[in-house]
């Protein structure tokens, strides 16, 4: 059959993965159509707040210095929360600029301006409802209004990727493979936020905090909640959010916005958003299946990139870099097929090779067991250790007229025998296994 194509490549999804894929194809002078269901790209997308500059540089290239950002994120804190305490480890580097805080609508806005300037035909308000196939090969997409045809279709339609599921590339994601996250954004005037967080007027510093712990407020008593909270500072606002494994929410009949309400009330978090005006609420899924759940990444005429392929490193909150670079590699694979004029799965399999040679499949492989290992020890991470850390620091900070040695001996005894010692051994093994996996990873 002689097919009349509308473009060389069609990309579904105007998030970082789709935009980057379209850009790669357009830079080679090929005709590419980018379809996005929302009115403007970014309006349906959500994240914590940090985009990684190394990936941005690869995508923006000579335009990198023109990117408008709200702060350089160069202070990272890991905090363990108990009912009334917080133990925080902070790493700061004033000359590091590995990440920028950029609001999502602004990230996608700048990316879309860039791709349009390189010749990408961008269609907002366009929902793709199905794929068009011919003799089992994908040859285009069906929108709610019409069909667009191209020899290669790149699916970058995000975490749910109904299209990858429809075409049979992705099947067995379970509730356990997702984190559900809710986030609120609080606005302050610039001076207030600078004083509150010790931030510089010139936007050259910014904060990211990751909180572990769930044993507080109305969450007290819930066991095995795999939960992490986060905070990012922007120019004149703060994003505060929480993510909980979807299966844990459902087993405990918990609502994610109720969990966020408890986080907001924690005595060491509440002051950080106090007097701020809540200007945004959003909720979104994060794929957490990792390496073991990476779907089939291509088939005849079609490639999957970004969240649609489950490319996220949840341990370090990295997703935009995986999306930007996997999109770029998907674009590169499409160009390879166009050059060979062969759009079969066997030609498109070059995509997997590109991913294997990049940090994407290497990191996913190295971290393949970590989320599951931590998940199995979630009670230790969220309840037991945050409380033990508190007990320890109470001893060394209380000067309570009791000998320190006797208190520390009692603490050590309780630490080892206060619960089934097998649990402590399992924790040690799990943490050691995580460390060894990364050390001996790819
Ligand atoms: C709470 C939270 C915090 C996070 N924090 C960070 C962070 O701080 N740093 C970081 O790097 N990553 C973070 N991530 C992950 C990061 O946001 C994602 O990995 C990244 O956005 C994935 O990009 P994507 O382009 O693959 O998908 P998306 O950004 O989801 O884009 C998919 C696009 O496809 C469109 N679409 C979907 N279906 C269709 C259709 N049928 N037709 C047309 N268009 C369609 C959508 O409207 C959307 O624009 C976070 C994620 C969450 C949820």
Short mmCIF file of C-alpha atoms and ligand atoms in Angstrom, two decimals:
data_model
loop_
_atom_site.label_atom_id
_atom_site.label_comp_id
_atom_site.label_asym_id
_atom_site.label_seq_id
_atom_site.Cartn_x
_atom_site.Cartn_y
_atom_site.Cartn_z
CA UNK A 1 0.00 0.00 0.00
CA UNK A 2 1.28 3.46 -0.90
CA UNK A 3 0.85 5.57 2.24
CA UNK A 4 0.73 9.36 2.05
CA UNK A 5 2.52 10.55 5.17
CA UNK A 6 1.89 13.96 6.75
CA UNK A 7 5.30 14.05 8.42
CA UNK A 8 8.51 12.06 8.92
CA UNK A 9 7.85 11.64 12.63
CA UNK A 10 4.86 12.20 14.89
CA UNK A 11 5.49 12.74 18.59
CA UNK A 12 2.65 12.31 21.09
CA UNK A 13 3.03 14.36 24.29
CA UNK A 14 4.40 17.84 24.84
CA UNK A 15 6.33 17.07 28.04
CA UNK A 16 10.14 17.10 28.29
CA UNK A 17 10.47 13.67 26.57
CA UNK A 18 8.24 14.50 23.61
CA UNK A 19 9.62 17.99 23.08
CA UNK A 20 13.20 16.75 23.19
CA UNK A 21 12.39 13.94 20.71
CA UNK A 22 10.76 16.40 18.31
CA UNK A 23 13.70 18.77 18.60
CA UNK A 24 16.23 16.05 17.72
CA UNK A 25 14.29 15.17 14.57
CA UNK A 26 13.76 18.80 13.54
CA UNK A 27 17.44 19.63 14.03
CA UNK A 28 18.21 17.07 11.31
CA UNK A 29 15.90 18.94 8.93
CA UNK A 30 13.11 16.33 9.04
CA UNK A 31 9.40 17.16 9.25
CA UNK A 32 8.01 16.51 12.70
CA UNK A 33 4.57 17.04 14.24
CA UNK A 34 4.24 17.31 18.03
CA UNK A 35 0.77 16.64 19.43
CA UNK A 36 -0.24 17.76 22.93
CA UNK A 37 -3.69 17.27 24.45
CA UNK A 38 -3.66 20.37 26.68
CA UNK A 39 -4.16 23.98 25.72
CA UNK A 40 -0.54 24.83 26.44
CA UNK A 41 2.28 22.37 27.07
CA UNK A 42 3.03 21.95 30.76
CA UNK A 43 -0.45 22.75 31.99
CA UNK A 44 -1.18 19.09 32.83
CA UNK A 45 2.32 18.25 34.01
CA UNK A 46 3.67 18.30 37.53
CA UNK A 47 6.90 17.80 39.42
CA UNK A 48 8.71 18.91 42.55
CA UNK A 49 10.81 21.63 41.07
CA UNK A 50 14.34 20.77 39.92
CA UNK A 51 15.45 20.32 36.32
CA UNK A 52 18.98 19.06 35.85
CA UNK A 53 21.24 21.39 33.91
CA UNK A 54 23.41 18.73 32.24
CA UNK A 55 20.35 17.34 30.44
CA UNK A 56 19.10 20.86 29.68
CA UNK A 57 22.46 21.72 28.10
CA UNK A 58 22.22 18.70 25.79
CA UNK A 59 18.78 19.80 24.67
CA UNK A 60 19.12 23.60 24.54
CA UNK A 61 22.73 23.49 23.27
CA UNK A 62 23.75 27.03 22.20
CA UNK A 63 20.53 28.44 23.73
CA UNK A 64 21.27 27.06 27.21
CA UNK A 65 22.36 30.43 28.62
CA UNK A 66 19.01 31.95 27.64
CA UNK A 67 17.01 29.62 29.93
CA UNK A 68 15.02 31.56 32.50
CA UNK A 69 15.01 29.85 35.89
CA UNK A 70 13.84 30.85 39.35
CA UNK A 71 16.74 29.62 41.47
CA UNK A 72 19.83 27.47 41.30
CA UNK A 73 19.14 24.45 43.50
CA UNK A 74 22.44 23.91 45.28
CA UNK A 75 21.44 23.08 48.85
CA UNK A 76 20.20 19.53 49.45
CA UNK A 77 18.84 18.34 52.78
CA UNK A 78 17.83 14.85 53.85
CA UNK A 79 15.68 15.05 56.98
CA UNK A 80 14.26 12.39 59.30
CA UNK A 81 11.02 13.40 60.98
CA UNK A 82 9.53 12.06 64.19
CA UNK A 83 6.41 13.47 65.87
CA UNK A 84 8.19 16.60 67.09
CA UNK A 85 11.78 16.39 65.91
CA UNK A 86 13.77 16.66 62.72
CA UNK A 87 17.29 15.42 62.10
CA UNK A 88 18.72 17.08 59.00
CA UNK A 89 21.81 16.45 56.90
CA UNK A 90 22.58 19.25 54.47
CA UNK A 91 24.98 19.41 51.57
CA UNK A 92 25.55 22.86 50.07
CA UNK A 93 27.86 24.00 47.33
CA UNK A 94 27.59 27.63 46.33
CA UNK A 95 29.44 27.10 43.05
CA UNK A 96 27.41 24.08 41.94
CA UNK A 97 24.67 24.60 39.38
CA UNK A 98 23.54 21.06 38.63
CA UNK A 99 19.85 21.92 38.92
CA UNK A 100 17.50 24.85 38.31
CA UNK A 101 14.14 25.44 39.96
CA UNK A 102 11.78 26.17 37.09
CA UNK A 103 7.97 26.06 37.23
CA UNK A 104 6.61 23.40 34.90
CA UNK A 105 4.53 25.71 32.71
CA UNK A 106 7.66 27.81 32.22
CA UNK A 107 9.92 24.83 31.48
CA UNK A 108 7.58 23.52 28.79
CA UNK A 109 6.94 27.07 27.52
CA UNK A 110 10.65 27.62 26.90
CA UNK A 111 11.08 24.18 25.39
CA UNK A 112 8.13 24.74 23.04
CA UNK A 113 9.49 28.13 21.94
CA UNK A 114 12.78 26.41 21.17
CA UNK A 115 11.25 23.58 19.11
CA UNK A 116 9.00 25.94 17.21
CA UNK A 117 12.06 28.02 16.31
CA UNK A 118 13.67 24.84 14.92
CA UNK A 119 10.69 24.09 12.68
CA UNK A 120 8.61 21.63 14.73
CA UNK A 121 4.91 21.79 13.89
CA UNK A 122 3.31 21.97 17.36
CA UNK A 123 -0.41 21.19 17.78
CA UNK A 124 -1.85 21.89 21.25
CA UNK A 125 -5.46 20.95 22.16
CA UNK A 126 -4.96 17.67 20.29
CA UNK A 127 -5.82 14.47 22.09
CA UNK A 128 -4.49 11.31 20.49
CA UNK A 129 -7.07 8.60 21.04
CA UNK A 130 -5.53 5.70 19.13
CA UNK A 131 -2.74 4.56 16.85
CA UNK A 132 -3.22 3.84 13.16
CA UNK A 133 -1.71 0.55 12.00
CA UNK A 134 -1.17 -1.11 8.67
CA UNK A 135 -0.17 -4.79 8.57
CA UNK A 136 0.73 -4.62 12.29
CA UNK A 137 3.00 -1.61 11.79
CA UNK A 138 2.18 1.72 13.42
CA UNK A 139 1.84 4.31 10.67
CA UNK A 140 0.22 7.20 12.49
CA UNK A 141 -2.19 8.41 15.13
CA UNK A 142 -5.88 9.08 15.38
CA UNK A 143 -6.87 12.26 17.19
CA UNK A 144 -10.39 13.09 18.29
CA UNK A 145 -10.80 14.86 14.92
CA UNK A 146 -8.53 13.37 12.26
CA UNK A 147 -5.65 11.04 11.43
CA UNK A 148 -2.00 12.05 11.05
CA UNK A 149 0.33 9.61 9.35
CA UNK A 150 4.12 9.20 9.70
CA UNK A 151 6.46 6.22 9.37
CA UNK A 152 7.66 6.68 12.97
CA UNK A 153 5.51 7.56 15.98
CA UNK A 154 7.19 8.43 19.29
CA UNK A 155 5.00 7.93 22.36
CA UNK A 156 5.93 10.37 25.12
CA UNK A 157 2.48 10.58 26.62
CA UNK A 158 3.50 10.30 30.26
CA UNK A 159 3.11 7.92 33.15
CA UNK A 160 -0.25 6.41 32.16
CA UNK A 161 0.63 5.97 28.47
CA UNK A 162 -2.70 4.57 27.39
CA UNK A 163 -1.29 4.35 23.86
CA UNK A 164 1.67 2.11 24.80
CA UNK A 165 -0.83 -0.10 26.62
CA UNK A 166 -3.20 -0.13 23.64
CA UNK A 167 -0.45 -1.26 21.29
CA UNK A 168 0.64 -3.97 23.76
CA UNK A 169 4.08 -2.52 24.59
CA UNK A 170 3.24 -2.05 28.23
CA UNK A 171 1.09 -4.37 30.27
CA UNK A 172 1.94 -5.46 33.72
CA UNK A 173 2.26 -2.27 35.80
CA UNK A 174 0.64 -2.84 39.21
CA UNK A 175 -0.44 -0.36 41.90
CA UNK A 176 2.79 -1.17 43.72
CA UNK A 177 4.74 0.27 40.74
CA UNK A 178 3.47 3.82 41.24
CA UNK A 179 3.86 6.60 43.76
CA UNK A 180 0.93 8.98 44.05
CA UNK A 181 2.05 12.47 44.86
CA UNK A 182 0.29 15.68 45.89
CA UNK A 183 1.87 19.10 45.97
CA UNK A 184 0.92 22.62 47.04
CA UNK A 185 2.68 25.84 46.07
CA UNK A 186 2.82 28.76 48.52
CA UNK A 187 3.52 32.31 47.41
CA UNK A 188 5.43 34.85 49.49
CA UNK A 189 6.92 38.16 48.66
CA UNK A 190 10.50 37.75 47.52
CA UNK A 191 12.07 39.41 50.55
CA UNK A 192 10.14 37.14 52.95
CA UNK A 193 11.24 33.94 51.23
CA UNK A 194 14.84 35.16 51.15
CA UNK A 195 14.80 35.80 54.89
CA UNK A 196 12.92 32.58 55.69
CA UNK A 197 15.34 30.32 53.79
CA UNK A 198 18.49 32.43 53.80
CA UNK A 199 18.32 32.81 50.02
CA UNK A 200 20.20 35.32 47.90
CA UNK A 201 18.47 38.11 46.02
CA UNK A 202 20.30 37.21 42.77
CA UNK A 203 18.64 33.71 42.68
CA UNK A 204 22.06 32.01 42.86
CA UNK A 205 20.97 29.66 45.62
CA UNK A 206 17.94 27.52 46.35
CA UNK A 207 16.88 24.64 48.52
CA UNK A 208 15.66 21.11 48.07
CA UNK A 209 14.65 19.08 51.12
CA UNK A 210 13.67 15.41 51.18
CA UNK A 211 11.87 14.25 54.30
CA UNK A 212 11.66 10.66 55.56
CA UNK A 213 9.27 9.70 58.34
CA UNK A 214 5.56 9.16 58.74
CA UNK A 215 5.11 8.72 62.49
CA UNK A 216 3.41 12.01 63.24
CA UNK A 217 -0.01 13.64 63.44
CA UNK A 218 -2.89 11.50 62.24
CA UNK A 219 -0.44 9.26 60.36
CA UNK A 220 0.84 7.94 63.69
CA UNK A 221 0.05 4.28 64.06
CA UNK A 222 0.08 3.55 60.33
CA UNK A 223 2.76 0.93 59.72
CA UNK A 224 4.65 0.38 56.46
CA UNK A 225 3.83 3.64 54.75
CA UNK A 226 6.43 4.06 52.01
CA UNK A 227 6.41 7.83 52.00
CA UNK A 228 8.71 10.72 51.15
CA UNK A 229 7.99 14.43 51.36
CA UNK A 230 9.78 17.21 49.52
CA UNK A 231 10.23 20.96 49.48
CA UNK A 232 11.72 23.22 46.79
CA UNK A 233 12.27 26.97 46.87
CA UNK A 234 11.51 29.16 43.85
CA UNK A 235 11.94 32.91 43.33
CA UNK A 236 8.98 33.90 45.47
CA UNK A 237 7.27 30.59 46.24
CA UNK A 238 7.76 27.24 47.92
CA UNK A 239 6.55 23.87 46.66
CA UNK A 240 5.73 21.32 49.34
CA UNK A 241 4.62 17.82 48.45
CA UNK A 242 4.45 14.21 49.47
CA UNK A 243 4.51 10.90 47.64
CA UNK A 244 3.19 7.58 48.92
CA UNK A 245 3.20 4.19 47.23
CA UNK A 246 -0.20 3.73 45.61
CA UNK A 247 -0.68 0.27 47.09
CA UNK A 248 0.05 1.57 50.63
CA UNK A 249 -2.52 4.34 50.19
CA UNK A 250 -5.10 1.88 49.06
CA UNK A 251 -4.31 -0.76 51.75
CA UNK A 252 -4.52 1.89 54.47
CA UNK A 253 -7.55 3.61 52.90
CA UNK A 254 -5.62 6.88 52.96
CA UNK A 255 -6.19 9.86 50.72
CA UNK A 256 -3.02 11.59 49.43
CA UNK A 257 -4.34 15.08 50.19
CA UNK A 258 -5.01 14.04 53.82
CA UNK A 259 -1.41 12.80 54.02
CA UNK A 260 -0.20 16.16 52.69
CA UNK A 261 -2.32 17.95 55.31
CA UNK A 262 -0.46 16.05 58.05
CA UNK A 263 2.92 16.90 56.49
CA UNK A 264 1.92 20.58 56.41
CA UNK A 265 1.14 20.49 60.13
CA UNK A 266 4.45 18.96 61.19
CA UNK A 267 6.09 21.40 63.65
CA UNK A 268 9.28 21.57 61.57
CA UNK A 269 7.50 22.07 58.26
CA UNK A 270 4.54 24.30 59.18
CA UNK A 271 6.78 27.38 59.81
CA UNK A 272 8.28 27.01 56.33
CA UNK A 273 4.94 27.68 54.65
CA UNK A 274 3.44 29.90 57.35
CA UNK A 275 1.85 33.13 55.99
CA UNK A 276 2.25 31.89 52.42
CA UNK A 277 -0.71 32.07 50.05
CA UNK A 278 -1.57 28.66 48.61
CA UNK A 279 -1.74 29.28 44.86
CA UNK A 280 -1.61 25.79 43.38
CA UNK A 281 -2.62 22.22 44.20
CA UNK A 282 -1.81 19.27 41.98
CA UNK A 283 -1.51 15.51 42.15
CA UNK A 284 0.27 13.10 39.81
CA UNK A 285 1.60 9.57 39.53
CA UNK A 286 5.30 8.71 39.37
CA UNK A 287 6.39 5.42 37.78
CA UNK A 288 8.53 3.52 40.29
CA UNK A 289 8.79 0.08 38.71
CA UNK A 290 12.36 0.81 37.59
CA UNK A 291 14.53 -1.47 35.46
CA UNK A 292 12.46 -4.59 36.04
CA UNK A 293 9.34 -2.89 34.70
CA UNK A 294 10.86 -1.22 31.64
CA UNK A 295 8.35 -2.11 28.92
CA UNK A 296 9.03 -3.18 25.35
CA UNK A 297 10.54 0.10 24.14
CA UNK A 298 9.76 -0.16 20.42
CA UNK A 299 7.81 -2.10 17.88
CA UNK A 300 7.28 -1.72 14.14
CA UNK A 301 6.92 2.03 13.54
CA UNK A 302 6.76 3.08 17.19
CA UNK A 303 9.06 4.06 20.10
CA UNK A 304 8.29 4.88 23.77
CA UNK A 305 10.16 7.53 25.82
CA UNK A 306 10.13 9.29 29.20
CA UNK A 307 7.61 8.45 31.93
CA UNK A 308 5.66 6.40 29.39
CA UNK A 309 8.58 3.95 29.50
CA UNK A 310 8.89 4.26 33.31
CA UNK A 311 12.22 6.13 33.09
CA UNK A 312 12.53 7.65 36.58
CA UNK A 313 15.10 7.29 39.34
CA UNK A 314 12.80 7.76 42.33
CA UNK A 315 15.62 7.56 44.87
CA UNK A 316 17.10 10.86 43.67
CA UNK A 317 13.90 12.49 42.34
CA UNK A 318 15.30 12.37 38.80
CA UNK A 319 12.76 12.23 36.00
CA UNK A 320 13.10 15.29 33.78
CA UNK A 321 16.69 14.36 32.87
CA UNK A 322 15.57 10.81 31.98
CA UNK A 323 12.72 12.29 29.91
CA UNK A 324 14.86 14.85 28.08
CA UNK A 325 17.62 12.38 27.20
CA UNK A 326 15.41 9.38 26.38
CA UNK A 327 13.39 11.71 24.11
CA UNK A 328 16.57 12.82 22.39
CA UNK A 329 17.63 9.19 21.88
CA UNK A 330 14.17 8.26 20.58
CA UNK A 331 14.52 11.08 18.05
CA UNK A 332 17.97 9.79 17.10
CA UNK A 333 16.57 6.26 16.58
CA UNK A 334 13.78 7.68 14.38
CA UNK A 335 16.39 9.49 12.27
CA UNK A 336 18.35 6.25 11.91
CA UNK A 337 15.20 4.50 10.60
CA UNK A 338 14.43 7.38 8.23
CA UNK A 339 17.94 7.20 6.83
CA UNK A 340 17.62 3.45 6.26
CA UNK A 341 14.01 3.84 5.09
CA UNK A 342 13.26 0.86 7.27
CA UNK A 343 10.81 1.31 10.14
CA UNK A 344 10.77 -2.23 11.41
CA UNK A 345 11.26 -3.16 15.07
CA UNK A 346 14.65 -4.56 14.18
CA UNK A 347 15.86 -1.17 12.88
CA UNK A 348 14.27 0.72 15.75
CA UNK A 349 15.98 -1.62 18.23
CA UNK A 350 18.94 0.76 17.94
CA UNK A 351 17.00 2.86 20.49
CA UNK A 352 17.59 0.24 23.19
CA UNK A 353 21.32 0.27 22.35
CA UNK A 354 21.45 4.06 22.68
CA UNK A 355 19.70 3.80 26.05
CA UNK A 356 22.05 1.06 27.23
CA UNK A 357 25.04 3.23 26.40
CA UNK A 358 23.57 6.22 28.24
CA UNK A 359 23.05 6.75 31.98
CA UNK A 360 19.37 5.85 31.54
CA UNK A 361 19.47 2.06 31.45
CA UNK A 362 22.76 2.00 33.38
CA UNK A 363 21.26 3.89 36.34
CA UNK A 364 17.95 2.05 36.19
CA UNK A 365 19.91 -1.21 36.27
CA UNK A 366 22.11 -0.14 39.19
CA UNK A 367 19.07 1.01 41.17
CA UNK A 368 16.92 -1.95 40.09
CA UNK A 369 16.41 -3.37 43.59
CA UNK A 370 16.68 -0.24 45.69
CA UNK A 371 13.10 0.99 45.75
CA UNK A 372 11.87 -2.55 46.49
CA UNK A 373 14.46 -3.09 49.22
CA UNK A 374 13.57 0.23 50.85
CA UNK A 375 9.88 -0.52 50.38
CA UNK A 376 10.25 -3.80 52.29
CA UNK A 377 11.95 -1.87 55.13
CA UNK A 378 9.57 1.08 55.00
CA UNK A 379 8.55 0.74 58.63
CA UNK A 380 12.20 1.07 59.66
CA UNK A 381 12.74 4.05 57.38
CA UNK A 382 9.51 5.86 58.18
CA UNK A 383 8.96 5.01 61.85
CA UNK A 384 11.71 3.13 63.67
CA UNK A 385 14.90 5.05 62.74
CA UNK A 386 13.41 8.57 62.82
CA UNK A 387 12.29 7.81 66.40
CA UNK A 388 15.64 6.24 67.34
CA UNK A 389 17.50 9.24 65.94
CA UNK A 390 15.34 11.45 68.12
CA UNK A 391 16.06 9.30 71.23
CA UNK A 392 19.80 9.46 70.57
CA UNK A 393 19.90 13.23 70.10
CA UNK A 394 17.69 13.74 73.16
CA UNK A 395 20.42 12.03 75.19
CA UNK A 396 23.28 14.08 73.87
CA UNK A 397 21.44 17.40 73.95
CA UNK A 398 19.41 17.13 77.17
CA UNK A 399 21.99 17.61 79.98
CA UNK A 400 19.44 16.00 82.26
CA UNK A 401 21.68 15.28 85.26
CA UNK A 402 21.88 11.55 84.44
CA UNK A 403 25.17 10.02 83.34
CA UNK A 404 25.55 10.02 79.56
CA UNK A 405 27.18 6.55 79.60
CA UNK A 406 24.25 4.93 81.35
CA UNK A 407 21.79 6.59 78.96
CA UNK A 408 23.78 5.60 75.90
CA UNK A 409 24.12 1.98 77.14
CA UNK A 410 20.36 1.87 77.68
CA UNK A 411 19.76 3.36 74.23
CA UNK A 412 22.11 0.81 72.59
CA UNK A 413 20.42 -2.07 74.43
CA UNK A 414 16.98 -0.86 73.32
CA UNK A 415 18.21 -0.22 69.81
CA UNK A 416 19.32 -3.84 69.50
CA UNK A 417 16.75 -5.66 71.62
CA UNK A 418 13.85 -3.17 71.74
CA UNK A 419 12.35 -4.91 68.74
CA UNK A 420 12.95 -8.23 67.05
CA UNK A 421 16.75 -8.15 66.34
CA UNK A 422 15.98 -9.92 63.08
CA UNK A 423 14.47 -6.64 61.85
CA UNK A 424 17.72 -4.77 62.47
CA UNK A 425 19.65 -7.49 60.65
CA UNK A 426 17.20 -7.32 57.71
CA UNK A 427 17.63 -3.51 57.62
CA UNK A 428 21.40 -3.79 57.56
CA UNK A 429 21.26 -6.34 54.75
CA UNK A 430 18.81 -4.22 52.76
CA UNK A 431 20.91 -1.04 53.11
CA UNK A 432 24.13 -2.94 52.34
CA UNK A 433 22.53 -4.52 49.29
CA UNK A 434 21.45 -1.08 48.04
CA UNK A 435 24.98 0.26 48.48
CA UNK A 436 26.57 -2.77 46.77
CA UNK A 437 24.09 -2.63 43.87
CA UNK A 438 25.08 0.95 43.13
CA UNK A 439 28.79 0.34 43.71
CA UNK A 440 28.90 -2.67 41.39
CA UNK A 441 26.27 -1.29 38.99
CA UNK A 442 26.87 -0.37 35.36
C1 LIG B 1 5.40 14.94 42.46
C2 LIG B 1 6.48 14.79 41.46
C3 LIG B 1 7.70 15.36 41.71
C4 LIG B 1 8.72 15.24 40.78
N1 LIG B 1 9.88 15.92 40.99
C5 LIG B 1 10.84 15.90 40.05
C6 LIG B 1 11.98 16.75 40.18
O1 LIG B 1 12.08 17.59 41.09
N2 LIG B 1 12.95 16.65 39.23
C7 LIG B 1 12.82 15.80 38.17
O2 LIG B 1 13.75 15.74 37.34
N3 LIG B 1 11.73 15.03 38.00
C8 LIG B 1 10.72 15.08 38.89
N4 LIG B 1 9.58 14.33 38.69
C9 LIG B 1 9.47 13.47 37.50
C10 LIG B 1 9.23 14.28 36.20
O3 LIG B 1 8.23 15.24 36.40
C11 LIG B 1 8.80 13.33 35.09
O4 LIG B 1 9.67 12.23 35.04
C12 LIG B 1 8.81 14.05 33.72
O5 LIG B 1 7.91 15.12 33.71
C13 LIG B 1 8.42 13.08 32.62
O6 LIG B 1 8.32 13.76 31.40
P1 LIG B 1 7.51 13.13 30.19
O7 LIG B 1 7.66 14.08 29.06
O8 LIG B 1 7.90 11.71 30.00
O9 LIG B 1 5.99 13.08 30.70
P2 LIG B 1 5.03 14.27 31.10
O10 LIG B 1 5.79 15.41 31.65
O11 LIG B 1 3.98 13.66 31.94
O12 LIG B 1 4.40 14.73 29.71
C14 LIG B 1 3.49 13.92 29.01
C15 LIG B 1 2.68 14.82 28.09
O13 LIG B 1 1.86 14.03 27.25
C16 LIG B 1 0.59 14.65 27.13
N5 LIG B 1 -0.36 13.59 26.75
C17 LIG B 1 -0.71 12.49 27.47
N6 LIG B 1 -1.57 11.72 26.78
C18 LIG B 1 -1.76 12.34 25.60
C19 LIG B 1 -2.55 12.02 24.46
N7 LIG B 1 -3.27 10.89 24.41
N8 LIG B 1 -2.55 12.89 23.42
C20 LIG B 1 -1.79 14.02 23.44
N9 LIG B 1 -1.02 14.37 24.50
C21 LIG B 1 -1.00 13.52 25.56
C22 LIG B 1 0.36 15.24 28.51
O14 LIG B 1 -0.61 16.26 28.49
C23 LIG B 1 1.74 15.74 28.85
O15 LIG B 1 1.96 17.06 28.40
C24 LIG B 1 8.53 14.47 39.59
C25 LIG B 1 7.28 13.89 39.33
C26 LIG B 1 6.25 14.07 40.23
C27 LIG B 1 4.89 13.52 39.92
#
